[in-house]
Short mmCIF file of C-alpha atoms in Angstrom, two decimals:
data_model
loop_
_atom_site.label_atom_id
_atom_site.label_comp_id
_atom_site.label_asym_id
_atom_site.label_seq_id
_atom_site.Cartn_x
_atom_site.Cartn_y
_atom_site.Cartn_z
CA MET A 9 0.00 0.00 0.00
CA ASP A 10 2.89 2.36 0.70
CA LEU A 11 4.29 1.72 -2.78
CA LEU A 12 0.90 2.32 -4.37
CA ASN A 13 0.32 5.53 -2.45
CA GLN A 14 3.82 6.77 -3.18
CA TYR A 15 3.98 6.07 -6.92
CA GLY A 16 0.36 5.71 -7.95
CA SER A 17 -0.03 9.36 -8.96
CA PHE A 18 3.13 9.09 -11.08
CA PHE A 19 1.65 6.21 -13.07
CA ILE A 20 -1.62 8.09 -13.55
CA SER A 21 0.06 11.37 -14.62
CA TYR A 22 3.00 10.17 -16.71
CA LEU A 23 2.42 6.59 -17.81
CA GLN A 24 -1.32 6.71 -18.56
CA PRO A 25 -0.84 9.04 -21.59
CA ILE A 26 1.79 6.62 -22.95
CA PHE A 27 -0.63 3.71 -22.36
CA ASP A 28 -3.34 5.55 -24.25
CA GLU A 29 -1.05 6.11 -27.24
CA ARG A 30 0.07 2.48 -27.17
CA ALA A 31 -3.54 1.26 -27.07
CA GLU A 32 -4.30 3.14 -30.27
CA ALA A 33 -1.20 1.72 -31.92
CA VAL A 34 -1.85 -1.96 -31.18
CA GLY A 35 -5.46 -1.93 -32.24
CA PRO A 36 -8.70 -3.30 -30.73
CA SER A 37 -7.46 -6.84 -30.16
CA LEU A 38 -4.66 -5.85 -27.76
CA GLU A 39 -5.70 -2.44 -26.42
CA TRP A 40 -7.10 -3.93 -23.19
CA ASN A 41 -3.48 -4.56 -22.10
CA PHE A 42 -3.02 -0.79 -21.90
CA TYR A 43 -6.39 0.00 -20.26
CA ASN A 44 -5.13 1.49 -16.98
CA ALA A 45 -1.54 2.25 -15.91
CA SER A 46 -2.20 2.20 -12.13
CA HIS A 47 -4.04 -1.14 -12.45
CA SER A 48 -1.08 -2.55 -14.36
CA TYR A 49 1.19 -1.31 -11.58
CA ILE A 50 -0.97 -3.14 -8.98
CA THR A 51 -0.89 -6.30 -11.11
CA ALA A 52 2.89 -6.08 -11.26
CA LEU A 53 3.17 -5.76 -7.47
CA LEU A 54 0.83 -8.64 -6.55
CA PRO A 55 3.33 -11.46 -7.30
CA MET A 56 5.62 -10.07 -4.59
CA LEU A 57 2.69 -10.07 -2.19
CA ARG A 58 1.82 -13.66 -3.11
CA GLN A 59 5.40 -14.74 -2.45
CA LYS A 60 5.45 -13.00 0.92
CA ILE A 61 2.13 -14.61 1.89
CA SER A 62 3.27 -18.11 0.85
CA LEU A 63 6.32 -17.76 3.13
CA PHE A 64 4.50 -16.04 5.97
CA LEU A 65 1.32 -18.12 6.37
CA PRO A 66 2.93 -21.45 7.33
CA GLN A 67 4.89 -19.64 10.04
CA ILE A 68 1.80 -18.14 11.70
CA SER A 69 -0.71 -20.94 11.07
CA ASN A 70 -0.23 -22.31 14.59
CA TYR A 71 -0.59 -18.90 16.22
CA PRO A 72 -4.34 -18.21 16.20
CA GLN A 73 -4.16 -14.52 17.09
CA LEU A 74 -1.59 -13.79 14.39
CA LEU A 75 -3.51 -15.78 11.78
CA SER A 76 -6.79 -14.04 12.63
CA HIS A 77 -5.17 -10.61 12.54
CA PHE A 78 -3.38 -11.38 9.27
CA ILE A 79 -6.57 -12.47 7.44
CA HIS A 80 -8.35 -9.40 8.78
CA GLU A 81 -5.58 -7.13 7.46
CA LEU A 82 -5.64 -8.96 4.12
CA MET A 83 -9.38 -8.22 3.86
CA ASN A 84 -8.66 -4.55 4.57
CA PHE A 85 -6.01 -4.60 1.82
CA ASP A 86 -8.47 -6.08 -0.70
CA ASN A 87 -11.11 -3.56 0.27
CA GLU A 88 -8.73 -0.62 -0.17
CA ILE A 89 -7.57 -1.91 -3.55
CA ARG A 90 -11.19 -2.14 -4.66
CA GLU A 91 -12.52 1.06 -3.10
CA THR A 92 -9.58 3.45 -3.46
CA TRP A 93 -8.09 2.18 -6.71
CA ASN A 94 -11.19 0.57 -8.28
CA TYR A 95 -8.89 -2.24 -9.35
CA MET A 96 -10.01 -4.31 -12.37
CA PRO A 97 -7.21 -6.47 -13.79
CA ASP A 98 -9.36 -7.32 -16.82
CA PRO A 99 -11.90 -4.64 -17.80
CA TYR A 100 -13.70 -7.14 -20.05
CA ALA A 101 -14.05 -9.90 -17.46
CA ASP A 102 -17.54 -10.84 -16.27
CA ASP A 103 -16.49 -11.19 -12.61
CA ASN A 104 -14.92 -8.59 -10.35
CA TRP A 105 -11.50 -9.14 -8.83
CA LYS A 106 -11.90 -11.74 -6.08
CA GLY A 107 -9.01 -10.45 -4.01
CA MET A 108 -5.95 -11.83 -2.27
CA THR A 109 -8.10 -13.10 0.61
CA TRP A 110 -9.96 -15.36 -1.79
CA GLU A 111 -6.68 -16.68 -3.16
CA VAL A 112 -5.42 -17.45 0.35
CA LEU A 113 -8.61 -18.97 1.73
CA THR A 114 -9.88 -20.78 -1.37
CA LYS A 115 -7.03 -21.49 -3.80
CA GLN A 116 -4.45 -22.15 -1.09
CA GLY A 117 -6.99 -23.88 1.20
CA TRP A 118 -6.55 -21.85 4.40
CA TYR A 119 -10.29 -21.25 4.94
CA ASP A 120 -10.99 -24.21 7.24
CA ARG A 121 -8.05 -23.36 9.48
CA TRP A 122 -9.05 -19.70 9.68
CA LEU A 123 -12.72 -20.59 10.29
CA GLN A 124 -11.71 -22.84 13.19
CA VAL A 125 -9.56 -20.09 14.68
CA GLU A 126 -12.41 -17.56 14.46
CA LYS A 127 -14.87 -20.09 15.88
CA ASP A 128 -12.58 -20.81 18.84
CA PHE A 129 -12.20 -17.10 19.51
CA ALA A 130 -15.95 -16.49 19.29
CA LEU A 131 -16.85 -19.40 21.56
CA ALA A 132 -14.19 -18.35 24.08
CA ARG A 133 -15.62 -14.83 24.09
CA TYR A 134 -19.13 -16.28 24.46
CA LYS A 135 -17.98 -18.33 27.45
CA ASP A 136 -16.44 -15.21 29.03
CA ILE A 137 -19.77 -13.41 28.61
CA ILE A 138 -21.71 -16.26 30.23
CA ASP A 139 -19.21 -16.66 33.08
CA THR A 140 -19.26 -12.96 34.00
CA ALA A 141 -20.77 -12.48 37.45
CA ASP A 142 -23.49 -10.04 36.32
CA SER A 143 -24.39 -11.83 33.06
CA GLY A 144 -27.71 -13.09 34.45
CA GLU A 145 -28.83 -9.70 35.75
CA ILE A 146 -31.67 -7.89 34.02
CA ASP A 147 -30.42 -4.71 32.33
CA TYR A 148 -32.94 -2.04 33.32
CA ASP A 149 -30.82 0.87 32.07
CA GLY A 150 -29.95 -0.27 28.56
CA MET A 151 -33.49 -0.28 27.16
CA GLU A 152 -36.39 2.14 26.85
CA VAL A 153 -38.86 2.24 29.73
CA THR A 154 -41.65 0.77 27.59
CA ALA A 155 -39.49 -2.10 26.25
CA THR A 156 -38.92 -5.54 27.73
CA LYS A 157 -35.59 -5.73 29.57
CA PRO A 158 -33.17 -8.52 28.54
CA THR A 159 -30.29 -9.80 30.62
CA LYS A 160 -26.86 -8.25 30.27
CA ALA A 161 -25.67 -11.54 28.77
CA ALA A 162 -28.24 -11.31 25.93
CA ILE A 163 -27.11 -7.79 25.04
CA ARG A 164 -23.43 -8.79 25.10
CA VAL A 165 -24.06 -11.91 23.04
CA ASN A 166 -25.81 -9.81 20.41
CA ASP A 167 -22.89 -7.35 20.38
CA LEU A 168 -20.51 -10.28 19.92
CA LEU A 169 -22.52 -11.64 17.00
CA GLU A 170 -22.63 -8.22 15.32
CA THR A 171 -18.85 -7.99 15.66
CA ILE A 172 -18.52 -11.44 14.06
CA THR A 173 -20.53 -10.22 11.07
CA GLU A 174 -17.94 -7.52 10.49
CA ARG A 175 -15.24 -10.20 10.45
CA TYR A 176 -16.59 -12.14 7.49
CA GLN A 177 -18.73 -9.56 5.65
CA PRO A 178 -15.86 -8.63 3.22
CA LEU A 179 -15.49 -12.23 1.99
CA SER A 180 -16.17 -12.63 -1.73
CA SER A 181 -17.12 -16.31 -1.56
CA PHE A 182 -20.80 -17.01 -0.89
CA SER A 183 -20.09 -20.48 0.49
CA GLN A 184 -17.50 -19.14 2.91
CA LYS A 185 -19.86 -16.45 4.19
CA LEU A 186 -22.68 -18.93 4.69
CA ARG A 187 -20.46 -21.40 6.52
CA PHE A 188 -19.20 -18.61 8.78
CA LEU A 189 -22.82 -17.66 9.52
CA ILE A 190 -23.90 -21.24 10.27
CA ASP A 191 -20.78 -22.55 12.04
CA ILE A 192 -20.26 -19.55 14.31
CA GLN A 193 -23.18 -17.13 14.56
CA ILE A 194 -26.07 -19.60 14.47
CA THR A 195 -24.07 -21.98 16.68
CA ILE A 196 -23.76 -19.28 19.35
CA PHE A 197 -27.45 -18.43 18.97
CA ASP A 198 -28.24 -22.13 19.50
CA GLN A 199 -25.99 -22.41 22.55
CA PHE A 200 -27.55 -19.37 24.19
CA HIS A 201 -31.03 -20.71 23.41
CA GLU A 202 -30.08 -23.98 25.09
CA ARG A 203 -28.93 -22.03 28.13
CA LEU A 204 -32.23 -20.12 28.36
CA TYR A 205 -34.23 -23.30 27.80
CA SER A 206 -32.31 -25.07 30.57
CA ALA A 207 -32.94 -22.16 32.94
CA LEU A 208 -36.68 -22.42 32.27
CA GLU A 209 -36.66 -26.19 32.79
CA ALA A 210 -34.70 -25.74 36.03
CA TYR A 211 -37.33 -23.29 37.31
CA LEU A 212 -40.14 -25.72 36.49
CA ALA A 213 -38.28 -28.54 38.25
CA MET A 214 -37.71 -26.41 41.34
CA THR A 215 -41.38 -25.42 41.53
CA SER A 216 -42.70 -28.95 41.04
CA THR A 217 -43.99 -30.91 44.02
CA LEU A 218 -40.87 -33.05 44.13
CA GLY A 219 -38.64 -29.99 43.77
CA ARG A 220 -40.29 -28.28 46.74
CA THR A 221 -39.80 -31.39 48.85
CA VAL A 222 -36.12 -31.80 47.96
CA GLN A 223 -35.14 -28.14 48.36
CA GLY A 224 -36.94 -27.22 51.51
CA ALA A 225 -37.81 -23.70 52.62
CA ASP A 226 -34.46 -22.10 51.78
CA GLY A 227 -34.44 -23.28 48.18
CA GLN A 228 -38.06 -22.33 47.63
CA ALA A 229 -37.36 -18.70 48.53
CA SER A 230 -35.42 -18.33 45.25
CA VAL A 231 -38.40 -19.34 43.09
CA GLU A 232 -41.32 -17.76 44.95
CA GLY A 233 -42.83 -14.30 44.63
CA VAL A 234 -40.75 -11.65 42.88
CA ALA A 235 -37.64 -13.90 42.93
CA GLY A 236 -39.42 -16.53 40.86
CA LEU A 237 -40.85 -13.98 38.44
CA GLU A 238 -37.38 -12.49 37.98
CA ARG A 239 -36.01 -15.88 36.96
CA LEU A 240 -38.76 -16.17 34.36
CA CYS A 241 -38.32 -12.60 33.10
CA ARG A 242 -34.62 -13.25 32.46
CA VAL A 243 -35.61 -15.99 30.03
CA PHE A 244 -38.52 -14.08 28.50
CA GLY A 245 -36.64 -10.78 28.11
CA SER A 246 -33.55 -12.40 26.58
CA ALA A 247 -35.61 -14.52 24.18
CA GLU A 248 -37.69 -11.55 23.02
CA TYR A 249 -34.61 -9.32 22.63
CA LEU A 250 -32.68 -11.77 20.45
CA GLU A 251 -35.78 -12.74 18.47
CA LYS A 252 -36.26 -9.08 17.55
CA LYS A 253 -32.57 -8.73 16.74
CA MET A 254 -32.81 -11.66 14.34
CA GLU A 255 -35.76 -9.95 12.65
CA ASP A 256 -33.63 -6.82 12.26
CA TRP A 257 -30.74 -8.87 10.89
CA SER A 258 -33.03 -10.55 8.37
CA ASN A 259 -33.84 -7.11 6.95
CA ASP A 260 -30.19 -6.02 6.79
CA VAL A 261 -28.89 -5.58 3.24
CA PHE A 262 -25.97 -7.97 3.77
CA PHE A 263 -28.16 -10.83 4.98
CA VAL A 264 -30.88 -10.11 2.40
CA GLU A 265 -28.31 -10.42 -0.39
CA LEU A 266 -26.92 -13.60 1.15
CA TRP A 267 -30.43 -15.05 1.35
CA SER A 268 -31.20 -14.09 -2.26
CA GLU A 269 -28.05 -15.75 -3.54
CA LEU A 270 -28.85 -18.87 -1.52
CA GLN A 271 -32.31 -19.02 -3.08
CA ASP A 272 -30.86 -18.58 -6.56
CA ARG A 273 -28.45 -21.46 -6.00
CA VAL A 274 -31.21 -23.71 -4.68
CA ARG A 275 -33.47 -22.96 -7.67
CA GLN A 276 -30.66 -23.85 -10.07
CA ASN A 277 -30.62 -27.25 -8.31
CA ARG A 278 -26.93 -27.86 -8.87
CA ASP A 279 -25.76 -31.41 -8.13
CA SER A 280 -29.35 -32.42 -7.25
CA GLY A 281 -29.33 -30.32 -4.09
CA ARG A 282 -25.82 -31.31 -2.99
CA ASN A 283 -23.01 -28.83 -2.46
CA VAL A 284 -25.32 -25.80 -2.49
CA ALA A 285 -22.88 -24.03 -0.17
CA GLY A 286 -19.49 -25.69 -0.22
CA THR A 287 -20.09 -29.31 0.78
CA MET A 288 -23.42 -28.51 2.51
CA SER A 289 -26.60 -29.86 0.95
CA VAL A 290 -29.92 -28.05 0.65
CA ALA A 291 -31.35 -30.11 3.54
CA GLU A 292 -28.39 -29.26 5.82
CA VAL A 293 -28.62 -25.55 5.06
CA ALA A 294 -32.42 -25.57 5.51
CA SER A 295 -32.17 -27.27 8.92
CA ARG A 296 -29.90 -24.48 10.20
CA THR A 297 -31.45 -21.46 8.45
CA SER A 298 -35.02 -21.69 7.12
CA PRO A 299 -37.42 -24.41 5.88
CA ALA A 300 -38.13 -22.08 2.94
CA VAL A 301 -34.75 -23.13 1.52
CA ALA A 302 -35.90 -26.72 0.99
CA ASN A 303 -39.34 -25.60 -0.19
CA ASN A 304 -37.74 -23.66 -3.03
CA ASN A 305 -35.64 -26.55 -4.25
CA GLY A 306 -35.91 -26.60 -8.02
CA ALA A 307 -39.63 -26.64 -8.66
CA HIS A 308 -40.75 -23.46 -6.93
CA THR A 309 -40.28 -19.80 -7.70
CA THR A 310 -40.88 -18.33 -4.27
CA SER A 311 -39.46 -14.85 -3.87
CA PRO A 312 -36.58 -14.24 -1.43
CA SER A 313 -38.93 -12.23 0.78
CA ASP A 314 -40.77 -15.45 1.70
CA GLY A 315 -38.05 -16.47 4.14
CA ALA A 316 -34.92 -15.34 5.93
CA LEU A 317 -31.62 -16.81 7.06
CA PHE A 318 -32.63 -16.76 10.73
CA ASP A 319 -36.13 -18.26 10.40
CA GLU A 320 -35.29 -21.53 12.14
CA THR A 321 -33.35 -19.91 14.98
CA ALA A 322 -35.86 -17.09 15.45
CA SER A 323 -38.68 -19.68 15.63
CA ALA A 324 -36.89 -21.47 18.46
CA TYR A 325 -36.55 -18.21 20.38
CA ARG A 326 -40.18 -17.33 19.63
CA ARG A 327 -41.39 -20.64 21.08
CA LEU A 328 -39.26 -20.06 24.16
CA ARG A 329 -40.65 -16.52 24.54
CA LEU A 330 -44.25 -17.67 24.25
CA ARG A 331 -43.73 -20.53 26.68
CA SER A 332 -41.99 -18.37 29.27
CA GLU A 333 -44.74 -15.72 28.99
CA THR A 334 -47.35 -18.42 29.63
CA ILE A 335 -45.44 -19.56 32.72
CA ILE A 336 -45.09 -15.96 33.96
CA THR A 337 -48.85 -15.53 33.62
CA SER A 338 -49.69 -18.78 35.38
CA THR A 339 -47.13 -18.14 38.13
CA LEU A 340 -48.42 -14.64 38.82
CA SER A 341 -52.03 -15.83 38.81
CA SER A 342 -51.17 -18.73 41.10
CA ASN A 343 -49.39 -16.42 43.54
CA VAL A 344 -52.28 -13.95 43.69
CA LEU A 345 -55.00 -16.61 43.92
CA ALA A 346 -53.09 -18.30 46.76
CA ALA A 347 -53.03 -14.94 48.56
CA LEU A 348 -56.80 -14.63 48.01
CA LYS A 349 -57.61 -17.89 49.84
CA PRO A 350 -58.15 -16.24 53.25
CA TYR A 351 -60.47 -13.75 51.55
CA SER A 352 -62.57 -16.56 50.09
CA ARG A 353 -63.17 -17.89 53.59
CA VAL A 354 -64.78 -14.64 54.85
CA SER A 355 -68.34 -15.55 55.87
CA THR A 356 -69.79 -12.32 57.30
CA TRP A 357 -71.18 -10.88 54.05
CA ALA A 358 -74.80 -11.43 55.05
CA THR A 359 -74.43 -10.01 58.55
CA LEU A 360 -72.61 -6.76 57.80
CA SER A 361 -74.66 -3.91 59.25
CA THR A 362 -75.73 -0.83 57.36
CA PRO A 363 -72.91 1.77 57.65
CA SER A 364 -73.49 5.17 59.12
CA ALA A 365 -74.28 8.13 56.91
CA THR A 366 -70.75 9.52 57.28
CA ALA A 367 -69.20 6.16 56.36
CA THR A 368 -71.16 5.89 53.14
CA VAL A 369 -69.79 9.19 51.89
CA SER A 370 -66.14 8.01 51.77
CA PRO A 371 -64.98 4.81 50.01
CA LEU A 372 -65.18 1.67 52.10
CA SER A 373 -61.90 0.34 53.44
CA PRO A 374 -60.83 -3.03 52.02
CA THR A 375 -61.64 -6.14 54.00
CA SER A 376 -58.76 -7.04 56.31
CA ASP A 377 -58.42 -10.51 54.79
CA LEU A 378 -57.72 -8.86 51.41
CA ALA A 379 -54.57 -7.06 52.62
CA HIS A 380 -52.16 -9.93 51.87
CA ALA A 381 -53.50 -10.36 48.34
CA MET A 382 -53.24 -6.61 47.67
CA ARG A 383 -49.62 -6.54 48.85
CA ALA A 384 -48.69 -9.56 46.71
CA LEU A 385 -50.48 -8.10 43.71
CA SER A 386 -48.85 -4.69 44.09
CA THR A 387 -45.32 -6.02 44.67
CA GLN A 388 -45.30 -8.55 41.86
CA LEU A 389 -47.04 -6.41 39.26
CA SER A 390 -44.78 -3.45 40.08
CA PHE A 391 -41.77 -5.66 39.36
CA LEU A 392 -43.27 -6.89 36.09
CA SER A 393 -44.04 -3.31 35.04
CA ARG A 394 -40.28 -2.63 35.17
CA ALA A 395 -39.15 -5.87 33.56
CA LEU A 396 -41.74 -6.31 30.79
CA GLY A 397 -42.58 -4.16 27.81
CA THR A 398 -45.99 -2.54 27.42
CA ALA A 399 -47.54 -5.25 25.22
CA PRO A 400 -46.55 -8.36 27.24
CA LEU A 401 -47.37 -6.56 30.50
CA ARG A 402 -50.90 -5.89 29.28
CA ARG A 403 -51.32 -9.49 28.14
CA VAL A 404 -50.13 -10.86 31.49
CA SER A 405 -52.26 -8.38 33.47
CA ARG A 406 -55.35 -9.20 31.43
CA GLN A 407 -55.01 -12.93 32.07
CA LEU A 408 -54.37 -12.23 35.76
CA LEU A 409 -57.53 -10.13 36.04
CA LEU A 410 -59.58 -12.81 34.30
CA SER A 411 -58.23 -15.39 36.77
CA VAL A 412 -59.12 -13.13 39.71
CA GLN A 413 -62.57 -12.58 38.23
CA SER A 414 -63.20 -16.32 37.95
CA TYR A 415 -61.88 -16.94 41.47
CA ILE A 416 -64.02 -14.28 43.14
CA TRP A 417 -67.08 -15.27 41.09
CA ASP A 418 -66.75 -18.97 41.95
CA ASN A 419 -65.45 -18.75 45.52
CA VAL A 420 -67.01 -15.58 46.91
CA LEU A 421 -69.93 -14.15 44.94
CA THR A 422 -71.74 -17.44 44.20
CA LYS A 423 -70.77 -19.20 47.45
CA HIS A 424 -72.12 -16.69 50.01
CA THR A 425 -75.20 -14.61 50.63
CA PHE A 426 -74.96 -10.85 50.93
CA SER A 427 -76.73 -8.07 52.71
CA GLU A 428 -76.86 -4.74 50.92
CA THR A 429 -73.85 -3.60 52.94
CA GLY A 430 -72.02 -6.86 52.31
CA ALA A 431 -72.56 -6.45 48.57
CA ALA A 432 -71.23 -2.89 48.75
CA GLN A 433 -68.17 -4.15 50.64
CA LEU A 434 -67.46 -6.81 48.01
CA ALA A 435 -67.78 -4.24 45.23
CA SER A 436 -65.44 -1.92 47.13
CA ASP A 437 -62.90 -4.74 47.59
CA VAL A 438 -62.94 -5.47 43.86
CA ASP A 439 -62.42 -1.76 43.15
CA HIS A 440 -59.40 -1.77 45.46
CA LEU A 441 -57.91 -4.74 43.60
CA CYS A 442 -58.47 -3.00 40.26
CA HIS A 443 -56.85 0.16 41.62
CA VAL A 444 -53.78 -1.81 42.69
CA VAL A 445 -53.48 -3.28 39.19
CA ASP A 446 -53.94 0.09 37.47
CA SER A 447 -51.39 1.73 39.79
CA ALA A 448 -48.83 -1.01 39.16
CA LEU A 449 -49.29 -0.76 35.39
CA GLY A 450 -48.74 2.98 35.63
CA ALA A 451 -48.22 4.81 32.36
CA SER A 452 -48.89 1.67 30.31
CA SER A 453 -52.42 1.41 31.69
CA GLN A 454 -55.52 3.08 30.32
CA VAL A 455 -57.85 4.58 32.88
CA GLY A 456 -60.27 1.93 34.17
CA ILE A 457 -58.80 -0.85 32.04
CA SER A 458 -58.92 -3.30 34.95
CA SER A 459 -62.62 -2.86 35.65
CA ARG A 460 -63.39 -3.19 31.94
CA THR A 461 -61.39 -6.42 31.77
CA ILE A 462 -63.43 -8.05 34.54
CA LYS A 463 -66.69 -6.99 32.90
CA LYS A 464 -68.62 -10.10 33.95
CA LEU A 465 -67.77 -9.60 37.63
CA SER A 466 -68.44 -5.87 37.45
CA GLU A 467 -71.88 -6.45 35.98
CA GLY A 468 -72.61 -9.17 38.52
CA LEU A 469 -71.74 -6.74 41.33
CA ARG A 470 -74.01 -4.13 39.75
CA ILE A 471 -76.92 -6.54 40.22
CA LEU A 472 -75.75 -7.66 43.65
CA CYS A 473 -75.53 -4.06 44.89
CA LEU A 474 -79.07 -3.04 43.92
CA SER A 475 -80.61 -0.94 46.66
CA THR A 476 -83.78 -1.76 48.52
CA ALA A 477 -84.46 1.89 49.34
CA GLU A 478 -85.59 4.10 46.47
CA GLN A 479 -83.51 7.11 47.47
CA GLU A 480 -80.35 5.02 47.65
CA GLY A 481 -80.56 3.59 44.14
CA ASP A 482 -77.48 4.26 42.05
CA VAL A 483 -78.42 2.44 38.87
CA SER A 484 -80.67 4.38 36.49
CA THR A 485 -82.83 3.64 33.52
CA LYS A 486 -82.98 5.84 30.47
CA ASP A 487 -85.45 8.07 32.32
CA ASP A 488 -82.98 8.41 35.21
CA VAL A 489 -85.41 6.69 37.59
CA PRO A 490 -83.49 4.37 39.92
CA LEU A 491 -84.14 0.66 39.56
CA ARG A 492 -84.59 -0.95 42.96
CA LEU A 493 -83.90 -4.51 44.03
CA TRP A 494 -87.56 -5.53 44.06
CA ASP A 495 -88.26 -3.99 40.65
CA VAL A 496 -85.43 -5.91 39.08
CA GLU A 497 -86.32 -9.12 40.92
CA LYS A 498 -89.88 -9.13 39.55
CA ARG A 499 -88.85 -8.47 35.96
CA LEU A 500 -85.79 -10.74 36.03
CA PHE A 501 -87.73 -13.80 37.20
CA ARG A 502 -90.92 -13.16 35.17
CA ASP A 503 -89.67 -14.58 31.87
CA ASN A 504 -86.63 -14.40 29.59
CA GLU A 505 -87.97 -11.52 27.50
CA SER A 506 -88.63 -9.44 30.61
CA ALA A 507 -85.23 -10.41 31.98
CA ARG A 508 -83.46 -9.29 28.81
CA SER A 509 -85.31 -6.01 28.94
CA VAL A 510 -84.30 -5.18 32.51
CA LEU A 511 -80.68 -6.26 31.89
CA ALA A 512 -80.57 -3.90 28.90
CA GLU A 513 -81.83 -1.06 31.13
CA LEU A 514 -79.07 -1.92 33.62
CA GLU A 515 -76.58 -1.85 30.67
CA ILE A 516 -75.60 -5.47 31.32
CA ASP A 517 -74.68 -7.50 28.24
CA SER A 518 -72.10 -10.06 29.37
CA LEU A 519 -74.39 -12.03 31.73
CA SER A 520 -77.03 -14.52 30.64
CA GLU A 521 -80.48 -14.40 32.18
CA ALA A 522 -79.65 -17.49 34.28
CA GLU A 523 -76.40 -15.94 35.56
CA ALA A 524 -78.15 -12.70 36.47
CA ARG A 525 -80.83 -14.60 38.40
CA SER A 526 -78.19 -16.66 40.16
CA VAL A 527 -76.42 -13.49 41.31
CA LEU A 528 -79.59 -11.81 42.50
CA GLU A 529 -80.47 -14.89 44.55
CA ARG A 530 -77.32 -14.30 46.61
CA ARG A 531 -79.00 -11.31 48.25
CA VAL A 532 -80.42 -12.29 51.64
CA GLU A 533 -83.58 -10.31 50.91
CA ILE A 534 -84.36 -12.46 47.88
CA GLY A 535 -83.37 -15.70 49.55
CA SER A 536 -85.64 -15.05 52.49
#
């Protein structure tokens, strides 16, 4: 490069005019020999470089760091020759200059050795990332507030894989690039997936009946409450983060071009599907990249946009993300429903006395047996609101609320009888639970989203809380005349048409006539 930079301008200024004259003199059949003076100068220098490489490579082949650095520098040399000098040894050739790196790796057969060196380096770096003390910690600072938080290991693994791309992106050989992708990048993706999968399986084993027995109280503390949810969020956040990264990579120009060339080779059906990329067959490439590769073999004309290089790997991460989200939802619901058990055993709903006039003005305090459930709900949802992105947090919260709705409906509302005050207390307790959920969701929550999610329970409580005194009615018809308990009872039990009419006036559409009657029968006044 020093020689080129030092004398290149001389060749352009003084020799190019002589070349031009010579080209005219020799005629069309030989003029290409005098196409470009600086290119001829480069061609004249390359044999010296080849000789130096042939002497140098055997000496460094057993020194991985030197070999890796040398190939990297050779790629930089090729790139500068192409970009700065626009080197074309034969202006009439169909193919561009392949470069000295191609000669070394392909013609001289150093590719496998270099690939192994780079793979060893990458796997060693991956192991360092995994072995770092804070690798399993959730990174709350590296992502936006509304995004799901991955572990620090997931972020570092992605950074490593992006660095690896830069190592082989300049290669001119398609087969070499694809092997680098499969043997190193997808291999690391697979190893990290296996690590996340094992972590999820370990959590499930620890929370099984046998696991609880073997571990005892001390071991269970690491998988209960927020600690257990944190374990699950590490898996979920990392899987979602890398799945999205693979989607981004699939839309990157470099990987799109690689995918398009792969599809072209498969359609040409060379060697009956063998050796589509080096010695790899279509089936082998498809198993590591995308099923769309095999689907396009010969007979199909599917466009390159119908698949991507990371389809198979991204699908594995997607399945892991969906499974871990399901377990987060079931774990959270199980924790909250367990905390609600004391509340389900409250049996004083029918005997609660009418509150004083001053007490009815302010909201009713929650039942004492609900305190534990409210604390568990607040603590665990507040954690999830930090760890999960807006969309998964809403999905988890919705399923939690539906579980709470079913639990209270089956174990409280339809199992006990209620005085008017008892009904008001139950409605107030449900409002407190909804408020805890809305507060924990914070900015990601829409106003009143919790109460709208548990619509069936809310409408059941509207019937249960009907007043017996006309002046205390709080549910109105279209004429703003309060509907009282006895009015509704007569119309609800008369016949189905009358029942549908009164439910419409009460703006209730999620309860059947039978369900509405069943709820109203829980009032002591009706039962007596």
